[in-house]
CSV table of C-alpha atoms in Angstrom, one decimal:
chain,number,residue,atom,x,y,z
A,609,MET,CA,-0.1,-0.1,0.0
A,610,ALA,CA,1.2,3.7,-1.2
A,611,LYS,CA,2.2,5.7,2.1
A,612,LYS,CA,0.4,8.6,3.4
A,613,LYS,CA,1.7,12.0,2.3
A,614,PHE,CA,0.8,15.2,4.4
A,615,TYR,CA,0.3,17.3,1.2
A,616,ARG,CA,-2.1,15.2,-0.7
A,617,PRO,CA,-5.1,15.6,1.8
A,618,ILE,CA,-4.3,19.3,2.7
A,619,LEU,CA,-3.9,19.9,-1.6
A,620,PHE,CA,-7.3,18.2,-1.8
A,621,GLY,CA,-8.6,20.2,0.7
A,622,LEU,CA,-7.3,23.7,-0.3
A,623,MET,CA,-8.5,23.0,-4.0
A,624,ILE,CA,-12.1,22.2,-2.8
A,625,PHE,CA,-11.9,25.2,-0.3
A,626,LEU,CA,-10.8,27.2,-3.3
A,627,LYS,CA,-12.9,26.2,-5.7
A,628,GLY,CA,-15.3,27.3,-3.5
A,629,ILE,CA,-14.5,30.7,-3.2
A,630,PHE,CA,-13.0,31.2,-7.2
A,631,SER,CA,-16.6,32.1,-8.1
A,632,PHE,CA,-16.7,35.2,-5.8
A,633,MET,CA,-12.5,35.7,-6.6
A,634,PRO,CA,-10.9,36.8,-9.7
A,635,PHE,CA,-7.9,34.4,-10.2
A,636,GLU,CA,-4.7,36.4,-9.5
A,637,ALA,CA,-6.4,37.2,-6.2
A,638,ALA,CA,-7.4,33.8,-5.3
A,639,PHE,CA,-3.3,32.6,-6.7
A,640,HIS,CA,-1.7,35.1,-4.2
A,641,PHE,CA,-4.2,34.2,-1.3
A,642,ALA,CA,-3.0,30.5,-1.6
A,643,GLY,CA,0.7,31.6,-1.8
A,644,PHE,CA,-0.1,33.2,1.3
A,645,MET,CA,-2.0,29.7,3.1
A,646,GLY,CA,0.9,27.9,1.8
A,647,ARG,CA,3.5,29.8,3.6
A,648,LEU,CA,1.2,29.5,6.8
A,649,ALA,CA,1.0,25.4,6.3
A,650,PHE,CA,5.1,26.0,6.2
A,651,ARG,CA,4.8,27.4,9.8
A,652,LEU,CA,2.1,25.4,11.3
A,653,ILE,CA,3.0,21.7,10.0
A,654,GLN,CA,6.3,21.5,12.4
A,655,LYS,CA,7.2,17.9,11.1
A,656,GLU,CA,6.9,19.1,7.2
A,657,ARG,CA,8.7,22.4,8.1
A,658,ALA,CA,11.3,20.2,9.9
A,659,LYS,CA,12.2,17.8,7.2
A,660,THR,CA,12.2,20.5,4.1
A,661,LEU,CA,14.5,23.1,6.2
A,662,ALA,CA,16.9,19.8,7.0
A,663,HIS,CA,17.2,18.8,3.4
A,664,LEU,CA,17.8,22.2,2.2
A,665,LYS,CA,20.5,22.2,4.7
A,666,ILE,CA,22.2,19.3,3.1
A,667,ALA,CA,21.6,21.0,-0.2
A,668,PHE,CA,22.9,24.8,0.8
A,669,PRO,CA,24.9,24.2,3.7
A,670,ASP,CA,26.5,27.7,3.3
A,671,LYS,CA,23.2,29.2,3.6
A,672,SER,CA,22.2,30.9,7.0
A,673,GLN,CA,19.0,29.4,8.8
A,674,LYS,CA,17.2,32.7,8.1
A,675,GLU,CA,18.0,32.0,4.1
A,676,LEU,CA,16.8,28.3,4.7
A,677,GLU,CA,13.7,29.4,6.5
A,678,GLN,CA,13.0,31.9,3.4
A,679,LEU,CA,13.4,29.3,1.0
A,680,GLY,CA,11.6,26.8,2.6
A,681,ALA,CA,8.5,29.3,3.2
A,682,GLU,CA,8.9,29.7,-1.0
A,683,VAL,CA,8.6,26.0,-1.4
A,684,PHE,CA,5.1,25.9,0.4
A,685,GLN,CA,4.1,28.9,-1.4
A,686,ASN,CA,4.9,27.1,-4.3
A,687,TYR,CA,2.4,24.2,-3.0
A,688,GLY,CA,0.0,26.6,-2.7
A,689,TYR,CA,-0.1,28.3,-6.3
A,690,ILE,CA,-0.1,24.6,-7.6
A,691,ALA,CA,-3.2,24.2,-5.7
A,692,ALA,CA,-4.7,27.0,-7.1
A,693,GLU,CA,-4.0,26.2,-10.4
A,694,LEU,CA,-5.3,23.1,-10.3
A,695,ALA,CA,-8.3,24.3,-8.7
A,696,PHE,CA,-8.9,27.3,-11.2
A,697,PHE,CA,-7.7,24.5,-14.0
A,698,ASP,CA,-11.3,24.5,-15.6
A,699,LYS,CA,-11.1,28.0,-16.2
A,700,LEU,CA,-7.1,28.2,-17.1
A,701,LEU,CA,-7.5,25.6,-19.9
A,702,PRO,CA,-8.8,27.9,-22.5
A,703,ARG,CA,-5.6,30.3,-21.8
A,704,LEU,CA,-2.7,27.9,-21.2
A,705,SER,CA,-1.2,29.6,-24.1
A,706,GLU,CA,-1.2,32.6,-22.3
A,707,ILE,CA,0.4,31.4,-19.4
A,708,ILE,CA,2.9,28.8,-20.8
A,709,SER,CA,5.9,29.2,-23.2
A,710,VAL,CA,8.1,26.4,-24.5
A,711,THR,CA,12.0,26.9,-24.7
A,712,GLY,CA,13.4,24.2,-26.9
A,713,ARG,CA,10.5,22.9,-28.9
A,714,GLU,CA,12.9,22.2,-31.8
A,715,ILE,CA,14.8,19.4,-29.8
A,716,LEU,CA,11.3,17.7,-29.5
A,717,ASP,CA,10.7,18.0,-32.9
A,718,GLU,CA,13.8,16.6,-33.8
A,719,VAL,CA,12.8,13.9,-31.9
A,720,MET,CA,9.7,13.2,-33.3
A,721,ARG,CA,11.1,13.3,-36.5
A,722,GLN,CA,13.2,10.0,-35.6
A,723,GLY,CA,9.9,7.9,-35.5
A,724,LYS,CA,10.6,6.2,-32.5
A,725,GLY,CA,9.2,8.1,-29.7
A,726,GLY,CA,10.8,8.7,-26.7
A,727,ILE,CA,11.2,8.7,-23.1
A,728,ALA,CA,10.9,11.9,-21.2
A,729,ILE,CA,12.5,12.3,-17.9
A,730,VAL,CA,10.4,14.9,-15.7
A,731,SER,CA,11.1,16.6,-12.1
A,732,HIS,CA,8.7,17.3,-9.7
A,733,LEU,CA,9.5,20.8,-10.3
A,734,GLY,CA,7.6,24.3,-10.9
A,735,ASN,CA,3.9,22.8,-11.3
A,736,TRP,CA,4.9,19.5,-13.1
A,737,GLU,CA,1.3,18.6,-14.1
A,738,PHE,CA,1.0,21.4,-16.7
A,739,LEU,CA,4.1,20.1,-18.3
A,740,GLY,CA,3.5,16.8,-20.1
A,741,GLY,CA,-0.3,17.8,-20.7
A,742,TYR,CA,0.2,21.3,-22.4
A,743,LEU,CA,2.7,19.6,-25.1
A,744,THR,CA,0.0,17.1,-25.6
A,745,LEU,CA,-2.3,19.7,-26.5
A,746,LEU,CA,0.3,21.1,-28.6
A,747,GLY,CA,0.2,17.9,-30.9
A,748,TYR,CA,3.2,15.7,-29.0
A,749,PRO,CA,1.7,12.5,-28.3
A,750,GLY,CA,2.0,11.4,-24.5
A,751,VAL,CA,1.4,9.5,-21.6
A,752,VAL,CA,2.8,9.6,-18.0
A,753,ILE,CA,4.2,7.0,-15.9
A,754,GLY,CA,2.8,7.8,-12.3
A,755,ARG,CA,1.8,5.7,-9.0
A,756,ARG,CA,-1.5,5.4,-7.8
A,757,ILE,CA,-2.0,8.1,-5.4
A,758,TYR,CA,-3.1,6.9,-1.7
A,759,TYR,CA,-5.9,9.6,-1.7
A,760,ASP,CA,-8.0,8.2,-4.2
A,761,LYS,CA,-10.3,11.9,-4.6
A,762,TYR,CA,-6.8,13.8,-5.3
A,763,ASP,CA,-6.1,10.9,-7.6
A,764,LYS,CA,-9.4,11.0,-9.5
A,765,ILE,CA,-8.9,15.1,-10.1
A,766,LEU,CA,-5.0,14.5,-11.5
A,767,VAL,CA,-6.1,12.2,-13.7
A,768,GLY,CA,-9.0,14.2,-14.9
A,769,ILE,CA,-7.0,17.2,-15.5
A,770,ARG,CA,-4.3,15.3,-17.3
A,771,ASN,CA,-7.1,13.7,-19.5
A,772,LYS,CA,-8.8,17.3,-20.1
A,773,MET,CA,-5.1,17.8,-21.7
A,774,LYS,CA,-5.2,14.4,-23.6
A,775,LEU,CA,-2.3,13.3,-21.5
A,776,ARG,CA,-2.9,9.6,-20.7
A,777,THR,CA,-1.9,7.8,-17.4
A,778,ILE,CA,-0.5,4.8,-17.2
A,779,TYR,CA,-0.3,3.1,-13.6
A,780,ARG,CA,3.2,2.0,-12.5
A,781,ASP,CA,1.5,-1.4,-11.3
A,782,GLU,CA,0.2,-1.6,-14.6
A,783,SER,CA,1.7,-4.5,-17.1
A,784,SER,CA,5.0,-3.0,-18.8
A,785,ARG,CA,3.3,-4.0,-22.1
A,786,ALA,CA,1.4,-0.8,-21.8
A,787,ILE,CA,4.4,1.5,-21.8
A,788,LEU,CA,5.9,-0.7,-24.7
A,789,ARG,CA,2.7,-0.2,-26.9
A,790,ALA,CA,3.2,3.6,-26.0
A,791,LEU,CA,6.5,3.8,-27.4
A,792,LYS,CA,5.8,1.5,-30.5
A,793,GLU,CA,2.7,4.5,-31.1
A,794,LYS,CA,5.6,6.9,-31.0
A,795,ASN,CA,4.3,8.5,-27.9
A,796,PHE,CA,6.6,10.3,-25.3
A,797,VAL,CA,6.4,8.3,-22.3
A,798,GLY,CA,7.3,10.6,-19.3
A,799,PHE,CA,8.7,9.2,-15.7
A,800,VAL,CA,8.8,11.6,-13.0
A,801,VAL,CA,11.6,10.0,-11.6
A,802,ASP,CA,13.6,12.2,-8.8
A,803,GLN,CA,12.1,11.1,-5.8
A,804,ASP,CA,13.6,7.7,-3.5
A,805,VAL,CA,11.2,4.5,-4.0
A,806,GLU,CA,12.5,1.5,-2.6
A,807,THR,CA,9.8,-0.6,-4.6
A,808,VAL,CA,11.2,0.6,-7.9
A,809,ASP,CA,14.9,-0.8,-9.4
A,810,GLY,CA,17.3,1.7,-9.0
A,811,VAL,CA,21.1,2.8,-8.5
A,812,TYR,CA,22.7,5.2,-6.2
A,813,ALA,CA,23.6,8.6,-7.9
A,814,GLU,CA,25.2,11.6,-6.5
A,815,PHE,CA,22.7,14.2,-5.9
A,816,PHE,CA,23.9,17.5,-4.2
A,817,GLY,CA,26.9,15.5,-3.1
A,818,ARG,CA,25.4,12.4,-1.1
A,819,PRO,CA,23.9,9.2,-2.8
A,820,ALA,CA,20.6,9.0,-3.7
A,821,TYR,CA,18.2,6.0,-4.6
A,822,THR,CA,17.3,6.8,-8.2
A,823,PRO,CA,14.9,4.9,-10.1
A,824,SER,CA,16.5,3.2,-13.3
A,825,ALA,CA,13.4,2.3,-15.4
A,826,PRO,CA,14.0,5.4,-17.9
A,827,ILE,CA,17.4,4.7,-18.7
A,828,ARG,CA,17.4,0.9,-18.9
A,829,LEU,CA,14.3,1.2,-21.4
A,830,ALA,CA,16.2,3.7,-23.4
A,831,LEU,CA,19.1,1.5,-23.9
A,832,ARG,CA,17.4,-1.8,-24.4
A,833,LEU,CA,15.2,-0.1,-27.1
A,834,ASP,CA,17.6,2.4,-28.6
A,835,ILE,CA,15.3,5.4,-27.9
A,836,PRO,CA,16.4,8.9,-27.1
A,837,VAL,CA,15.6,10.1,-23.5
A,838,THR,CA,15.1,13.6,-22.7
A,839,PRO,CA,15.1,15.8,-19.7
A,840,PHE,CA,12.1,17.9,-19.2
A,841,PHE,CA,11.8,20.8,-16.7
A,842,ILE,CA,8.9,23.4,-16.0
A,843,VAL,CA,9.9,26.3,-14.0
A,844,ARG,CA,7.5,29.3,-12.6
A,845,GLU,CA,7.9,32.6,-13.6
A,846,GLY,CA,5.6,35.1,-11.2
A,847,MET,CA,2.1,33.6,-12.8
A,848,LYS,CA,3.2,32.1,-15.8
A,849,HIS,CA,5.4,28.9,-16.6
A,850,ARG,CA,8.3,28.5,-18.7
A,851,ILE,CA,8.6,24.4,-20.4
A,852,ILE,CA,12.2,23.9,-20.9
A,853,ILE,CA,13.4,20.9,-23.2
A,854,GLU,CA,16.8,20.0,-23.0
A,855,PRO,CA,18.8,18.0,-25.6
A,856,PRO,CA,18.5,14.0,-25.5
A,857,LEU,CA,21.2,12.3,-23.5
A,858,GLU,CA,23.9,11.3,-25.2
A,859,LEU,CA,24.0,7.5,-23.9
A,860,VAL,CA,27.3,5.9,-22.9
A,861,LYS,CA,26.8,2.0,-24.2
A,862,THR,CA,30.1,0.2,-23.3
A,863,GLY,CA,28.5,-3.0,-23.5
A,864,ASP,CA,28.5,-3.3,-19.5
A,865,VAL,CA,24.6,-2.8,-18.9
A,866,GLU,CA,24.6,-2.0,-15.1
A,867,LYS,CA,27.8,0.4,-15.1
A,868,ASP,CA,26.0,2.0,-18.3
A,869,ILE,CA,22.7,2.4,-16.3
A,870,LEU,CA,24.7,3.8,-13.3
A,871,VAL,CA,26.7,6.4,-15.8
A,872,ASN,CA,23.7,7.2,-17.8
A,873,THR,CA,21.4,7.8,-14.5
A,874,GLN,CA,24.1,10.7,-13.4
A,875,GLN,CA,23.8,12.1,-16.1
A,876,TRP,CA,20.1,13.1,-15.9
A,877,VAL,CA,20.5,13.4,-12.1
A,878,THR,CA,23.3,16.0,-12.5
A,879,ILE,CA,21.3,18.1,-15.0
A,880,GLN,CA,18.2,18.1,-12.7
A,881,GLU,CA,20.5,18.9,-9.6
A,882,ASN,CA,21.9,22.2,-11.8
A,883,TYR,CA,18.1,22.9,-12.6
A,884,ILE,CA,16.8,22.8,-8.6
A,885,ARG,CA,19.7,24.7,-7.7
A,886,ARG,CA,18.8,27.5,-10.1
A,887,TYR,CA,14.8,26.9,-8.7
A,888,PRO,CA,15.2,25.8,-5.3
A,889,GLN,CA,11.6,27.3,-4.5
A,890,CYS,CA,10.1,25.0,-6.9
A,891,TRP,CA,11.6,21.8,-5.7
A,892,VAL,CA,9.7,19.7,-3.2
A,893,TRP,CA,11.9,19.5,-0.5
A,894,ASN,CA,10.1,17.7,2.1
A,895,HIS,CA,10.4,14.6,0.1
A,896,LYS,CA,12.9,12.3,1.8
A,897,ARG,CA,15.3,12.1,-1.3
A,898,TRP,CA,18.2,10.2,0.7
A,899,LYS,CA,16.2,8.1,3.0
A,900,THR,CA,17.1,5.0,1.4
A,901,ALA,CA,20.7,5.8,1.7
A,902,LEU,CA,21.0,7.7,4.8
A,903,LYS,CA,17.8,6.4,6.8
A,904,SER,CA,19.6,6.7,10.4
A,905,VAL,CA,21.7,9.9,9.2
A,906,ILE,CA,19.2,12.7,8.5
A,907,ALA,CA,17.4,14.0,11.7
A,908,SER,CA,15.3,16.6,12.5
A,909,PRO,CA,16.4,19.3,15.1
A,910,LYS,CA,14.2,17.3,17.6
A,911,GLY,CA,16.3,14.0,16.9
A,912,GLU,CA,13.5,12.7,14.9
A,913,ALA,CA,14.2,10.2,12.1
A,914,ILE,CA,13.0,12.3,8.9
């Protein structure tokens, strides 16, 4: 059974609350109100606050406590913004082209011209739910691989939003044939693989100077099928978003499969880390990214394991 995540029922409740008041508020006012609610959550939810600050300290040891707390508040502010955007989605859908721009679209076009489909590596950066869906609306066929979210009501909302953007969801516990079929149909298959998930195959890649257990499925698949694997990011720019498409990885193929998987996984983790360093307020710092490697090392200020 999937573990409970604190933010799922909170985001769900916030979305339901915001939907109720959105009929009386313009989106801009609701957006900023949701950001304020996110900052308030950072102050009030002590366990998640402690995890966030501990993880930020690992990544940015030179920052002062005041700077870390400011950054942590901005992380939760982004959660609030995401909740507002998802709650307001039906009204935002017709005008997504006004709030989302794409950098590197020519890279995507070149990958599509190869006629093999492709693997998209995605991070929980910005409002990641907008990334694949908006590209699908632009005419790039895609599916996303996701886990069944413990909070079923939230899962239905997210899948419903993806469906409205014509982005299909393949659950991680479905047959791998569904993924292979999607690639055969020349889709982009998106893997959101920047989290520590012990139940999937992975390798230890260096992330902010420490080993982090990282899912290896995208690289394994790319090496096996000889298809391009491309890092995708979406970053927040105020009330707008910018999708950034990086060139496909130049996959190392020495014939030593396990070594190649490690080297190539490290490639994209390094790219990912560079983006998170540039946009730290947009990443999910309360996630236990180093938990498998460092279960007994990272502790909260009260000495509790996080």
